[in-house]
Amino acid sequence: MNKIDSTTDLPALYHSMLRIRRAEEAIAMRYHEQEMRCPVHLCIGEEGIAAGVCANLAVEDVVYGNHRSHGHYLAKGGSLNTMIAEIYGKADGCCGGRGGSMHLIDNSAGFAAAVPIVGGTVPLAVGAGWAFKLKQQKNVSVVFFGDGCFEEGVLHEAMNFAALKKIPVLFICENNGMSVYTSLDQRQPGRPMTGIAKAHGLEVYSGDGNDVQEVARLTSEAVAKSRRGDGPQFLEFRTYRWLGHVGHEVDDDLGYRPDESVEFREARCPLKKAGAELIEKFGWGDDDFAALEKTVNQEVKAAFKFSSASPDPKPESRGDYSYA
Amino acid sequence: MNKIDSTTDLPALYHSMLRIRRAEEAIAMRYHEQEMRCPVHLCIGEEGIAAGVCANLAVEDVVYGNHRSHGHYLAKGGSLNTMIAEIYGKADGCCGGRGGSMHLIDNSAGFAAAVPIVGGTVPLAVGAGWAFKLKQQKNVSVVFFGDGCFEEGVLHEAMNFAALKKIPVLFICENNGMSVYTSLDQRQPGRPMTGIAKAHGLEVYSGDGNDVQEVARLTSEAVAKSRRGDGPQFLEFRTYRWLGHVGHEVDDDLGYRPDESVEFREARCPLKKAGAELIEKFGWGDDDFAALEKTVNQEVKAAFKFSSASPDPKPESRGDYSYA
Amino acid sequence: MHSDESGKNSQSREITYGQAILEALHQTMAVDPAVMVIGEGVADPKSIFKTTDGLVEKFGPDRVTEMPLAENGMTGVCIGLAMSGFRPVLVHQRIDFALLSMDQIINNAAKLHYVFNGQVTVPLVVRMLVGRGWGQGPQHAQSLQALFAHIPGLKVVMPTTPHDVKGMLISAIEDNNPVMFIEHRWLYNLKGDVPKEPYRVPLDRAVVAKSGKDLTVATYSHMTIEAIAAARVLAEYGVEIEVIDMRVARPMDMEPVLTSVKITGKLLVLDTGWASCGVSGEIVARVVESAFKYLSKPPLRITLPDHPAPTSQHLTDDYYPDAETVVNAVLSLLDDGEKLPAEEICQRVRRTSLRDIPNPAYVGPF
Amino acid sequence: MHSDESGKNSQSREITYGQAILEALHQTMAVDPAVMVIGEGVADPKSIFKTTDGLVEKFGPDRVTEMPLAENGMTGVCIGLAMSGFRPVLVHQRIDFALLSMDQIINNAAKLHYVFNGQVTVPLVVRMLVGRGWGQGPQHAQSLQALFAHIPGLKVVMPTTPHDVKGMLISAIEDNNPVMFIEHRWLYNLKGDVPKEPYRVPLDRAVVAKSGKDLTVATYSHMTIEAIAAARVLAEYGVEIEVIDMRVARPMDMEPVLTSVKITGKLLVLDTGWASCGVSGEIVARVVESAFKYLSKPPLRITLPDHPAPTSQHLTDDYYPDAETVVNAVLSLLDDGEKLPAEEICQRVRRTSLRDIPNPAYVGPF
Ligand SMILES: Cc1ncc(C[n+]2csc(CCOP(=O)(O)OP(=O)(O)O)c2C)c(N)n1
Ligand SMILES: Cc1ncc(C[n+]2csc(CCOP(=O)(O)OP(=O)(O)O)c2C)c(N)n1
Ligand SMILES: [Mg+2]
Ligand SMILES: [Mg+2]
C-alpha cells in the first residue's frame, strides 16, 4: 500500500496540488464561454487537502466525493482527460456526459463516486469500507465533505454505524467555514466538529488544510490505524475557498465574508507554502518549478484538446443505462 | 411556574407514578380481550422518568412523546378518560379514535403530540421551544424518546439547531437498553450518548430513571437553566422495560435479554423505591398507601367506564379533518 | 445460480407467503455469499414475522445484521455495499419508515447506474411491509408503492401469492437494479403451492390469476385476493371476470390487460393505496392510450379513500376496500348488472370476522 | 388580512415571477408577524434568486433565518413552529433536496391535523424550485410534484404566471394546511401584470389560460408557457386549442377540463415530470372517469422520458418537451391534423437559442 513520507515526498504532493490548480484555473478561464454547461464548484485554494489525503491511498482504496470534487478526483489519480470532457458534456467524459462536473467517477483510479446532494455519498463510503472489512481486504474508504455537510443527520448515522462496526473509513471534513454564502456561525454553535466525532467513538485529527505536509502526515497516521483495524477516523482540515461557491469568479463584491484581499489568500495558499519549502529544504530553483509547470500545463492543454476532439454523446443514447 | 422539590413532594411524584402503573396494568389486564384494537407500548417499570420530569413543568410548558407515551401523557396531566377511550377507538378518545395508543394529545394539559415514527416528534419539540423563545415566553418544550431514537439522524440535526439558537428544549432520553428486541450494543458503540449531546453544546445530565427523586432533581435543575435562557438540556435516564416491546405480556420466553427474574425487576421498581422512602422519611403507613391506591383505582375504573359509555365514532366521519 | 424455469419440475408443497419469503432468503444466501440481510429486527426472536428466521444462526451476524434506527444512513450504507460487490436485502417492518430514506433511494440508488454511464450497479433489494387494520393508524398503514413507481431507475414489485413471492424475491436479489419489494402484511398467512427448489419469477410480467370474458380487473398484492374472492362468487351468477395480477408496478406489464380489455371492453382497477397520482390511474391512462376504442364503458378505480388511515376499527370499517366493494363495482360496470341480486352476492363475499383483520386467527398486536 | 378579491381593483404593473414571489413575502410578513421565512440562502446575498431580497434587513434574522443543512430536522422544526402559532415558509433551492424531508412532510405535516381530530393545524408552506437544463443533471432537475400530490393532507400548487404566483403564495401562507409550493426555475424571469396590493388566488381552481374549441390541453407550470406558445401559432393555422392551467395538483380542479373536453372531445395533458404514477395520468384517469363518452380520441400525455435527467446539453436536447412537442401532439390528435404543414408550424415555435435555457439572457451557473 502507498505510504507517503510527507517530508521527503513534498515534490509529489506539490505536483498533485499544481495539477488541480492549473486544471481548475483553465476551467475558470474558459467558463465564461458558456460551453461548459453545468455548474462547477471549484476548489482553488483548497488543493492541499485532496492532495495530502490521497497521497496516502492505494489505487484499491476508494474515494467518495461531493459537489466540489475535481480536486479529490484528480488527486486520487482520476483521468484529467475524461474529467474535462465530462464537464464539456462529451461522449468521452467520465460519465459519458450524463453527469457533468458534479458527478465524477474513475473506477480504474479508485475514485468511486461524487454526487451533489450534500451528504449523499457519506453513507456510501461507510458501506464501501464495510465491504472491505467483510472481505478482509486491508483497504480503506475515504469520503470528502464540507462543514455544511456536517449538519446533515446522515453524517451522525454514518459515524455511529462506522464506529459500531469498526469500519475502515476516513471522514475528511473540509472546513472552509462556508456553505454557499452562509458562514459557519449561522449554522452551527461554537464548538468543534471533531468533538462530536470523538464522542461518537471516532479517532479525530484537526489540521491546517493549507499545509499539505500536515494533511499528509495526519492522514498517514489515520490511514495506518484504519488499515490495521482501529476503525473510523475523522479528520478536519481548515481551509479557504478562493472563488465563489459556484462558477469561475471571485465574488468579493457580494460582501458575505470578511477579508478577501489577495494578500489574505496568498497567505493561505497551499501551493505557495509548499513551494517555499521546496526552495528551502529541497533546493528547488526556478527551473524545477518551470519544468513542473510545463508538465502540468501540457497535461491540462492535452485534456482540453481531448475534450474538444471527443464527439458529442448521441441524443438517442440518452435513455441507455436506465436499468442494468 | 411549577418548581417541585423532589425531597418534599415525593407523595405527588409517587401518585403520578402510581396513576401510570395502575392505568397500564388495567390496560394490560384487558388487552387480551382484543377490544383495544391497536398496538400498545406499555411503560410499566419506566414510570419514574415521566413522573419526575413532568412534575417540573407548568401546564403551559409543552411535552412531545413517542410510541410509548401513556406515561408522558398522564404525568403531564393528560386526561386518563380520553386516553383510555382513545385506545378503545371511541368517539370521546383524545383523538376521536383517529389515533389509538400511539397518537396522543391533550392540548389543555400541554401534551402536544405523541406519534410512533421514531424521532418524528424530536424536531417538532425544538420548533415549539423556538416558538417560546421567539415569543419571549419563559416556557420550555420537552421531548421524550428512547435510546433507539438516538440513532436517528434527525436527533443530531435537532441538537445542532437547538444549540445554535439556544432553544429552551429538554431532550429526555429514556435509555432502556432496547429497541424492540435489539440491545443497545448491537446498535451503538460503547460510548455514552451524553458525550455526543455535550459535544453538540448541550448541557447534559445522566441519572437513574428508576429513582424518581433523582429524575425530578436533575430535571428541576435543567428546567431552571433552560427557562433562564441557557438553551437546550439533554437528560439521559437509565431504566428498564418490564413487559414486551408491544402488547401486554412479559416476554421472557423469547430470551433476548439476560435477567428477567421478578427480583431483577422489583429491585429496579421506581414505585417500590419511592414507596420505601415514603415509609421511611414521610412516615407513610399501610393506610396512606391504601388511600392512594383507592383514589387511583377509582380514577382508572372511571376511565374504563367513561370509555365504554362513549359512542363509537361514526364511520361516515372518517374523512373529516382531512384538511383544516 | 438458479434454473431459469419457474420451478415447474420441482416438487412443491403448501407453505405460507411468509415461509416462502424465508425460503427464498435461505436458498439465495446459501448459494451466493454476496447476499446479506440487514434491518431492524432481522436477527431478533420475532425475525420480521418469521421471514428471517434462522438466518443469523446459519449465516452469522456479518451477513444477517441488526441495524441502528437510521433508515437513510443505512440505505446509503447498503448502496455502498451494493457498489462494492454485495447484494444487500434491507428490510423495513413498515413501508412508512422508508420515507426517511427517500433521498438515498431516489437520488442515489435509482440514478447511479444511469449517471455513471453503466460503470456502477446497485443490486439492492428493499423489503417493505404494508400494514393494514388492527389499529395500525396513519403512520403505520400506508401503501406507498406509487411514490417508488414514479421513479425511473427503480423496480417496484408487489407479489400476491406464496409462489410469486418466493420466485420474485429470488429474481429481485439476482437483479442488478434497486428493487423495491413490497409485501402486504395480510398476505403473510396465505397458503399456496411453492416448489422446494429455487426458481425465478420475472420482475416484468403480469399474470392472469383468473380468466373471464365479461370484465377485466387489473389488480395486485392483497387486492388480488379480494378480487378472486369476488370472482368466484360472481361466477356462480354467470359473471366471468378476468383477474389480472399485475405483480409489478414498475416496469408495468400492460400486455395481459390490453388483451383482456379488447375482449371484455370493461376495466376495473384495484389498488391498495390512494388514487391521486397512484398506480391505478397509471393503469387506466395506459389502457385508455392503447385500447381506447375497445372500451365500452369508462374504467373504474377502487382505491383507499382520499384521507389518512384512521386507527379505530369503527373508522376503518369501510376505509379498506374488499371483495364486497369489488362486487359492487363489477355490477355497476356490467351492462345488465342491476338485474343481478347485488345484496345476495355481497352477503356471500362479506367477511364474517371483524373487518380489520384478514381472518380470525389474526390477533394483535403486530 | 387581505381583501378577498383577486386584486382586480388594485393598480398593477409588469413585474417578473421572481419579483412577484418577493412581493408576496414582503406584504405577508408586513401584515402578519407570525410569518417566518427559513431556508438555506434566504438571508444570503443571492437571496434565492432574489425572491427573499431585503427580507432579513426589514424583518430581522429571527423571522428570516438561515438554516443548517438539515432538511428533515428543519422541516420538523417548522412543523413545531406551525403547531405553535407561527406560519413558516421553508425554502429549498431544489425540490430534490426535499427528498430528505419526506418523513416529516408525509408522516407528520400531512397527518397531524387529521389524526389529532382537528385539534392541531400545520400552516406550513414549503417552497421548492424545479431546476431544468444547463447541466442541472439527475439530482438537481427533478420535478417531483407527483410524490406530494399522492398524499392526502397536503396541498400542492404550481403557479405559472407572475399574477398567480403572488396571489397563490399569499393564499398558501394564509392557509392552515401544509402547502407544497412548487416553482419552476424557468418561470422566474417571466413578466406579467401583477397588482400592487396583496390579493389571493384560490388554491383549488384551475383556469382557462387560452380558450379554444378544437382540443383541450390540461397543463401547469412551465408547460403552460410552452402550450400557449404552441397555441398562438396554431391559431394562425385555424386550430384553436384550449389551454387550461391546472395551477394545483392537489386538490385538482377538473371542472374546466371536463367542460372543455365535452366541447372538444380531445385531450392532451402536459407535465413537467415523469409519466408513471404522475399528475398527467391522474388527469387522464379523471377525465375518462367523468367524460368518457365525450372523448372522440384517446387522450395523449406529454411528459419527461422515463429515465433520469442527463446533464450534457447534447443529451437533454430532446429530454424536455417544449412547444414543438406540443404542436406535434396536437396535430396527431386533430382529425385532419396531417393536412396541416407540421414542419412549418414547428419551425415557427422552435426556439432559436439553445434548448437548455429558456432564453438567451439566461446564463449559468445557477
Ligand atoms: C441536501 C442538499 N441541500 C442543499 C444543497 C445545496 N448546496 C449545494 S453545495 C452546498 C454547500 C455545502 O457546503 P459544504 O458542505 O461546507 O461544502 P463547500 O461547498 O463549502 O465545499 C449547498 C447548501 C444540496 N446540494 N444538497
Ligand atoms: C423510523 C422508525 N423506524 C422504526 C420503527 C419501529 N419501531 C417502533 S418502536 C421501535 C423501538 C424504539 O426504541 P427506543 O427508541 O429505544 O424506544 P423504546 O421502545 O425502547 O421505548 C422501533 C424500531 C418506527 N416506529 N419508526
Ligand atoms: Mg464549506
Ligand atoms: Mg429503548
mmCIF file with all atom_site columns, C-alpha atoms in Angstrom, chain B residues 3-70:
data_model
loop_
_atom_site.group_PDB
_atom_site.id
_atom_site.type_symbol
_atom_site.label_atom_id
_atom_site.label_alt_id
_atom_site.label_comp_id
_atom_site.label_asym_id
_atom_site.label_entity_id
_atom_site.label_seq_id
_atom_site.pdbx_PDB_ins_code
_atom_site.Cartn_x
_atom_site.Cartn_y
_atom_site.Cartn_z
_atom_site.occupancy
_atom_site.B_iso_or_equiv
_atom_site.pdbx_formal_charge
_atom_site.auth_seq_id
_atom_site.auth_comp_id
_atom_site.auth_asym_id
_atom_site.auth_atom_id
_atom_site.pdbx_PDB_model_num
ATOM 1  C CA . LYS B 1 3  ? -40.964 24.005 40.684 1.00 0.00 ? 3  LYS B CA 1
ATOM 2  C CA . ILE B 1 4  ? -41.046 20.764 42.512 1.00 0.00 ? 4  ILE B CA 1
ATOM 3  C CA . ASP B 1 5  ? -38.913 19.951 45.484 1.00 0.00 ? 5  ASP B CA 1
ATOM 4  C CA . SER B 1 6  ? -38.064 16.328 44.935 1.00 0.00 ? 6  SER B CA 1
ATOM 5  C CA . THR B 1 7  ? -37.477 15.808 48.621 1.00 0.00 ? 7  THR B CA 1
ATOM 6  C CA . THR B 1 8  ? -40.704 17.219 49.978 1.00 0.00 ? 8  THR B CA 1
ATOM 7  C CA . ASP B 1 9  ? -43.000 16.440 47.071 1.00 0.00 ? 9  ASP B CA 1
ATOM 8  C CA . LEU B 1 10 ? -42.406 12.719 46.944 1.00 0.00 ? 10 LEU B CA 1
ATOM 9  C CA . PRO B 1 11 ? -46.071 11.938 47.631 1.00 0.00 ? 11 PRO B CA 1
ATOM 10 C CA . ALA B 1 12 ? -47.081 13.787 44.488 1.00 0.00 ? 12 ALA B CA 1
ATOM 11 C CA . LEU B 1 13 ? -44.387 12.034 42.473 1.00 0.00 ? 13 LEU B CA 1
ATOM 12 C CA . TYR B 1 14 ? -45.500 8.693  43.843 1.00 0.00 ? 14 TYR B CA 1
ATOM 13 C CA . HIS B 1 15 ? -49.087 9.471  42.997 1.00 0.00 ? 15 HIS B CA 1
ATOM 14 C CA . SER B 1 16 ? -48.122 10.352 39.452 1.00 0.00 ? 16 SER B CA 1
ATOM 15 C CA . MET B 1 17 ? -46.227 7.091  39.034 1.00 0.00 ? 17 MET B CA 1
ATOM 16 C CA . LEU B 1 18 ? -48.956 5.013  40.604 1.00 0.00 ? 18 LEU B CA 1
ATOM 17 C CA . ARG B 1 19 ? -51.511 6.513  38.274 1.00 0.00 ? 19 ARG B CA 1
ATOM 18 C CA . ILE B 1 20 ? -49.450 5.438  35.280 1.00 0.00 ? 20 ILE B CA 1
ATOM 19 C CA . ARG B 1 21 ? -48.775 1.995  36.730 1.00 0.00 ? 21 ARG B CA 1
ATOM 20 C CA . ARG B 1 22 ? -52.365 1.194  37.576 1.00 0.00 ? 22 ARG B CA 1
ATOM 21 C CA . ALA B 1 23 ? -53.699 2.573  34.326 1.00 0.00 ? 23 ALA B CA 1
ATOM 22 C CA . GLU B 1 24 ? -51.271 0.473  32.308 1.00 0.00 ? 24 GLU B CA 1
ATOM 23 C CA . GLU B 1 25 ? -51.876 -2.596 34.421 1.00 0.00 ? 25 GLU B CA 1
ATOM 24 C CA . ALA B 1 26 ? -55.566 -2.222 33.739 1.00 0.00 ? 26 ALA B CA 1
ATOM 25 C CA . ILE B 1 27 ? -54.827 -1.944 30.029 1.00 0.00 ? 27 ILE B CA 1
ATOM 26 C CA . ALA B 1 28 ? -52.592 -4.991 30.182 1.00 0.00 ? 28 ALA B CA 1
ATOM 27 C CA . MET B 1 29 ? -55.217 -6.977 32.033 1.00 0.00 ? 29 MET B CA 1
ATOM 28 C CA . ARG B 1 30 ? -57.894 -6.368 29.457 1.00 0.00 ? 30 ARG B CA 1
ATOM 29 C CA . TYR B 1 31 ? -55.765 -6.259 26.375 1.00 0.00 ? 31 TYR B CA 1
ATOM 30 C CA . HIS B 1 32 ? -56.226 -9.954 25.579 1.00 0.00 ? 32 HIS B CA 1
ATOM 31 C CA . GLU B 1 33 ? -59.913 -9.249 25.025 1.00 0.00 ? 33 GLU B CA 1
ATOM 32 C CA . GLN B 1 34 ? -58.898 -7.800 21.669 1.00 0.00 ? 34 GLN B CA 1
ATOM 33 C CA . GLU B 1 35 ? -61.137 -4.832 22.164 1.00 0.00 ? 35 GLU B CA 1
ATOM 34 C CA . MET B 1 36 ? -58.329 -2.331 22.385 1.00 0.00 ? 36 MET B CA 1
ATOM 35 C CA . ARG B 1 37 ? -57.544 -2.900 18.731 1.00 0.00 ? 37 ARG B CA 1
ATOM 36 C CA . CYS B 1 38 ? -54.273 -1.063 18.356 1.00 0.00 ? 38 CYS B CA 1
ATOM 37 C CA . PRO B 1 39 ? -50.682 -1.707 19.356 1.00 0.00 ? 39 PRO B CA 1
ATOM 38 C CA . VAL B 1 40 ? -49.890 -0.595 22.909 1.00 0.00 ? 40 VAL B CA 1
ATOM 39 C CA . HIS B 1 41 ? -46.339 0.014  24.088 1.00 0.00 ? 41 HIS B CA 1
ATOM 40 C CA . LEU B 1 42 ? -46.514 -0.053 27.854 1.00 0.00 ? 42 LEU B CA 1
ATOM 41 C CA . CYS B 1 43 ? -44.026 1.767  30.050 1.00 0.00 ? 43 CYS B CA 1
ATOM 42 C CA . ILE B 1 44 ? -44.504 -0.292 33.205 1.00 0.00 ? 44 ILE B CA 1
ATOM 43 C CA . GLY B 1 45 ? -41.219 -0.111 35.103 1.00 0.00 ? 45 GLY B CA 1
ATOM 44 C CA . GLU B 1 46 ? -40.277 3.191  33.485 1.00 0.00 ? 46 GLU B CA 1
ATOM 45 C CA . GLU B 1 47 ? -42.758 5.482  35.246 1.00 0.00 ? 47 GLU B CA 1
ATOM 46 C CA . GLY B 1 48 ? -40.119 7.325  37.235 1.00 0.00 ? 48 GLY B CA 1
ATOM 47 C CA . ILE B 1 49 ? -38.918 9.282  34.239 1.00 0.00 ? 49 ILE B CA 1
ATOM 48 C CA . ALA B 1 50 ? -42.273 10.587 33.056 1.00 0.00 ? 50 ALA B CA 1
ATOM 49 C CA . ALA B 1 51 ? -43.342 11.437 36.606 1.00 0.00 ? 51 ALA B CA 1
ATOM 50 C CA . GLY B 1 52 ? -40.062 13.012 37.652 1.00 0.00 ? 52 GLY B CA 1
ATOM 51 C CA . VAL B 1 53 ? -39.693 15.125 34.543 1.00 0.00 ? 53 VAL B CA 1
ATOM 52 C CA . CYS B 1 54 ? -43.266 16.332 34.216 1.00 0.00 ? 54 CYS B CA 1
ATOM 53 C CA . ALA B 1 55 ? -43.543 17.298 37.872 1.00 0.00 ? 55 ALA B CA 1
ATOM 54 C CA . ASN B 1 56 ? -41.269 20.193 36.982 1.00 0.00 ? 56 ASN B CA 1
ATOM 55 C CA . LEU B 1 57 ? -43.431 21.500 34.201 1.00 0.00 ? 57 LEU B CA 1
ATOM 56 C CA . ALA B 1 58 ? -46.207 24.046 34.078 1.00 0.00 ? 58 ALA B CA 1
ATOM 57 C CA . VAL B 1 59 ? -49.331 23.477 32.053 1.00 0.00 ? 59 VAL B CA 1
ATOM 58 C CA . GLU B 1 60 ? -48.013 25.979 29.504 1.00 0.00 ? 60 GLU B CA 1
ATOM 59 C CA . ASP B 1 61 ? -44.824 24.004 29.024 1.00 0.00 ? 61 ASP B CA 1
ATOM 60 C CA . VAL B 1 62 ? -45.298 21.511 26.219 1.00 0.00 ? 62 VAL B CA 1
ATOM 61 C CA . VAL B 1 63 ? -44.416 17.843 26.050 1.00 0.00 ? 63 VAL B CA 1
ATOM 62 C CA . TYR B 1 64 ? -43.872 15.728 22.934 1.00 0.00 ? 64 TYR B CA 1
ATOM 63 C CA . GLY B 1 65 ? -43.870 11.960 23.137 1.00 0.00 ? 65 GLY B CA 1
ATOM 64 C CA . ASN B 1 66 ? -43.357 8.884  21.027 1.00 0.00 ? 66 ASN B CA 1
ATOM 65 C CA . HIS B 1 67 ? -44.867 5.433  20.550 1.00 0.00 ? 67 HIS B CA 1
ATOM 66 C CA . ARG B 1 68 ? -44.586 4.657  24.288 1.00 0.00 ? 68 ARG B CA 1
ATOM 67 C CA . SER B 1 69 ? -46.272 7.733  25.717 1.00 0.00 ? 69 SER B CA 1
ATOM 68 C CA . HIS B 1 70 ? -49.051 6.762  28.111 1.00 0.00 ? 70 HIS B CA 1
#
